[in-house]
mmCIF file of C-alpha atoms in Angstrom:
data_model
loop_
_atom_site.group_PDB
_atom_site.id
_atom_site.type_symbol
_atom_site.label_atom_id
_atom_site.label_comp_id
_atom_site.label_asym_id
_atom_site.label_seq_id
_atom_site.Cartn_x
_atom_site.Cartn_y
_atom_site.Cartn_z
ATOM 1 C CA UNK A 79 -6.872 -96.804 -159.248
ATOM 2 C CA UNK A 80 -4.449 -94.734 -157.181
ATOM 3 C CA UNK A 81 -1.151 -95.864 -155.656
ATOM 4 C CA UNK A 82 0.614 -94.683 -152.497
ATOM 5 C CA UNK A 83 4.259 -94.381 -151.453
ATOM 6 C CA UNK A 84 6.101 -92.638 -148.632
ATOM 7 C CA UNK A 85 9.592 -91.445 -147.753
ATOM 8 C CA UNK A 86 10.844 -90.599 -144.243
ATOM 9 C CA UNK A 87 13.892 -88.403 -143.695
ATOM 10 C CA UNK A 88 15.604 -87.800 -140.368
ATOM 11 C CA UNK A 89 16.115 -84.028 -140.507
ATOM 12 C CA UNK A 90 18.435 -83.910 -137.476
ATOM 13 C CA UNK A 91 20.894 -86.534 -138.688
ATOM 14 C CA UNK A 92 20.448 -85.654 -142.358
ATOM 15 C CA UNK A 93 19.838 -89.258 -143.400
ATOM 16 C CA UNK A 94 16.931 -91.431 -144.544
ATOM 17 C CA UNK A 95 14.963 -92.842 -141.610
ATOM 18 C CA UNK A 96 15.318 -96.596 -142.092
ATOM 19 C CA UNK A 97 13.191 -99.039 -140.135
ATOM 20 C CA UNK A 98 10.147 -96.832 -139.472
ATOM 21 C CA UNK A 99 6.940 -98.865 -139.386
ATOM 22 C CA UNK A 100 4.148 -97.167 -141.339
ATOM 23 C CA UNK A 101 0.549 -98.364 -141.244
ATOM 24 C CA UNK A 102 -2.198 -97.370 -143.680
ATOM 25 C CA UNK A 103 -5.794 -97.068 -142.490
ATOM 26 C CA UNK A 104 -9.112 -96.184 -144.052
ATOM 27 C CA UNK A 105 -11.361 -95.174 -141.181
ATOM 28 C CA UNK A 106 -10.739 -97.817 -138.472
ATOM 29 C CA UNK A 107 -9.738 -100.534 -140.942
ATOM 30 C CA UNK A 108 -6.042 -101.324 -141.311
ATOM 31 C CA UNK A 109 -5.249 -101.793 -144.998
ATOM 32 C CA UNK A 110 -1.495 -102.381 -145.001
ATOM 33 C CA UNK A 111 1.723 -101.920 -143.071
ATOM 34 C CA UNK A 112 5.378 -101.751 -144.029
ATOM 35 C CA UNK A 113 8.797 -100.655 -142.875
ATOM 36 C CA UNK A 114 10.968 -98.038 -144.521
ATOM 37 C CA UNK A 115 13.987 -99.438 -146.331
ATOM 38 C CA UNK A 116 17.609 -98.254 -146.077
ATOM 39 C CA UNK A 117 16.660 -95.223 -148.192
ATOM 40 C CA UNK A 118 13.733 -94.353 -145.879
ATOM 41 C CA UNK A 119 11.186 -95.395 -148.511
ATOM 42 C CA UNK A 120 8.163 -97.603 -148.818
ATOM 43 C CA UNK A 121 7.482 -97.825 -152.529
ATOM 44 C CA UNK A 122 3.923 -99.165 -152.245
ATOM 45 C CA UNK A 123 1.362 -99.276 -149.443
ATOM 46 C CA UNK A 124 -2.064 -100.770 -149.907
ATOM 47 C CA UNK A 125 -3.602 -102.044 -153.065
ATOM 48 C CA UNK A 126 -5.108 -99.666 -155.588
ATOM 49 C CA UNK A 127 -6.796 -96.929 -153.525
ATOM 50 C CA UNK A 128 -10.349 -95.821 -154.169
ATOM 51 C CA UNK A 129 -11.373 -92.182 -153.564
ATOM 52 C CA UNK A 130 -11.731 -91.482 -149.844
ATOM 53 C CA UNK A 131 -9.928 -90.408 -146.694
ATOM 54 C CA UNK A 132 -6.932 -92.399 -145.423
ATOM 55 C CA UNK A 133 -4.425 -92.181 -142.566
ATOM 56 C CA UNK A 134 -0.766 -93.049 -142.428
ATOM 57 C CA UNK A 135 0.542 -93.767 -138.926
ATOM 58 C CA UNK A 136 4.326 -93.504 -138.573
ATOM 59 C CA UNK A 137 5.780 -95.284 -135.508
ATOM 60 C CA UNK A 138 8.311 -92.568 -134.716
ATOM 61 C CA UNK A 139 8.621 -93.540 -131.050
ATOM 62 C CA UNK A 140 10.188 -96.914 -131.849
ATOM 63 C CA UNK A 141 12.501 -95.305 -134.425
ATOM 64 C CA UNK A 142 13.908 -92.811 -131.901
ATOM 65 C CA UNK A 143 13.984 -95.388 -129.079
ATOM 66 C CA UNK A 144 16.360 -97.547 -131.152
ATOM 67 C CA UNK A 145 18.661 -94.521 -131.322
ATOM 68 C CA UNK A 146 18.207 -93.816 -127.605
ATOM 69 C CA UNK A 147 16.821 -90.377 -128.449
ATOM 70 C CA UNK A 148 13.961 -88.797 -126.514
ATOM 71 C CA UNK A 149 11.017 -87.752 -128.676
ATOM 72 C CA UNK A 150 7.858 -85.777 -128.055
ATOM 73 C CA UNK A 151 5.875 -87.592 -130.757
ATOM 74 C CA UNK A 152 5.510 -91.368 -130.251
ATOM 75 C CA UNK A 153 3.678 -91.470 -133.565
ATOM 76 C CA UNK A 154 2.884 -89.140 -136.425
ATOM 77 C CA UNK A 155 -0.525 -89.421 -138.075
ATOM 78 C CA UNK A 156 -1.042 -87.945 -141.526
ATOM 79 C CA UNK A 157 -4.604 -87.910 -142.845
ATOM 80 C CA UNK A 158 -5.082 -87.312 -146.563
ATOM 81 C CA UNK A 159 -7.766 -87.554 -149.220
ATOM 82 C CA UNK A 160 -7.585 -89.504 -152.455
ATOM 83 C CA UNK A 161 -9.720 -87.585 -154.937
ATOM 84 C CA UNK A 162 -8.566 -88.699 -158.348
ATOM 85 C CA UNK A 163 -6.700 -91.535 -159.983
ATOM 86 C CA UNK A 164 -2.976 -90.797 -159.646
ATOM 87 C CA UNK A 165 0.175 -91.698 -157.790
ATOM 88 C CA UNK A 166 0.147 -90.277 -154.252
ATOM 89 C CA UNK A 167 3.410 -89.737 -152.368
ATOM 90 C CA UNK A 168 3.528 -88.601 -148.716
ATOM 91 C CA UNK A 169 7.024 -87.604 -147.503
ATOM 92 C CA UNK A 170 7.717 -87.037 -143.809
ATOM 93 C CA UNK A 171 10.572 -84.867 -142.513
ATOM 94 C CA UNK A 172 11.216 -85.957 -138.954
ATOM 95 C CA UNK A 173 13.036 -84.772 -135.852
ATOM 96 C CA UNK A 174 12.487 -85.671 -132.182
ATOM 97 C CA UNK A 175 10.438 -82.538 -131.486
ATOM 98 C CA UNK A 176 9.008 -81.560 -134.881
ATOM 99 C CA UNK A 177 7.796 -82.985 -138.173
ATOM 100 C CA UNK A 178 6.656 -81.727 -141.547
ATOM 101 C CA UNK A 179 4.841 -83.342 -144.440
ATOM 102 C CA UNK A 180 3.477 -82.385 -147.842
ATOM 103 C CA UNK A 181 1.929 -83.950 -150.915
ATOM 104 C CA UNK A 182 4.879 -85.097 -152.946
ATOM 105 C CA UNK A 183 5.069 -86.074 -156.554
#
C-alpha cells in the first residue's frame, strides 16, 4: 500500500507554512484531513492508498487571512494518480498570487 505526505512552504516569507488545513479526497469522498505543523508538514494523510486518482485541497485562503494578506487563490487543488506501491510526497510552494507543486521524494 502507498503512503502520502505533504509539505507547504511560504515562498514570499521564506518559511514553512504552518497551520494550513489540507484535505484528501478520492473522487467526492473525503478520506482524511490535517493541518501542517510548525515545519509546514503533514507526515501522513489517509490510510494506505490504493491505485487511483486523488485530490489534495489546501485551504490557502484561511492561511493568508490569518496573516491579513490578500490572496488570489482561496484554495489550491492538486490532483494526482497513485499508480504503484510507494511513498508519495506532494510539496506546495505558495505565495498569495502563485503556487507550484511537484512529485517529491
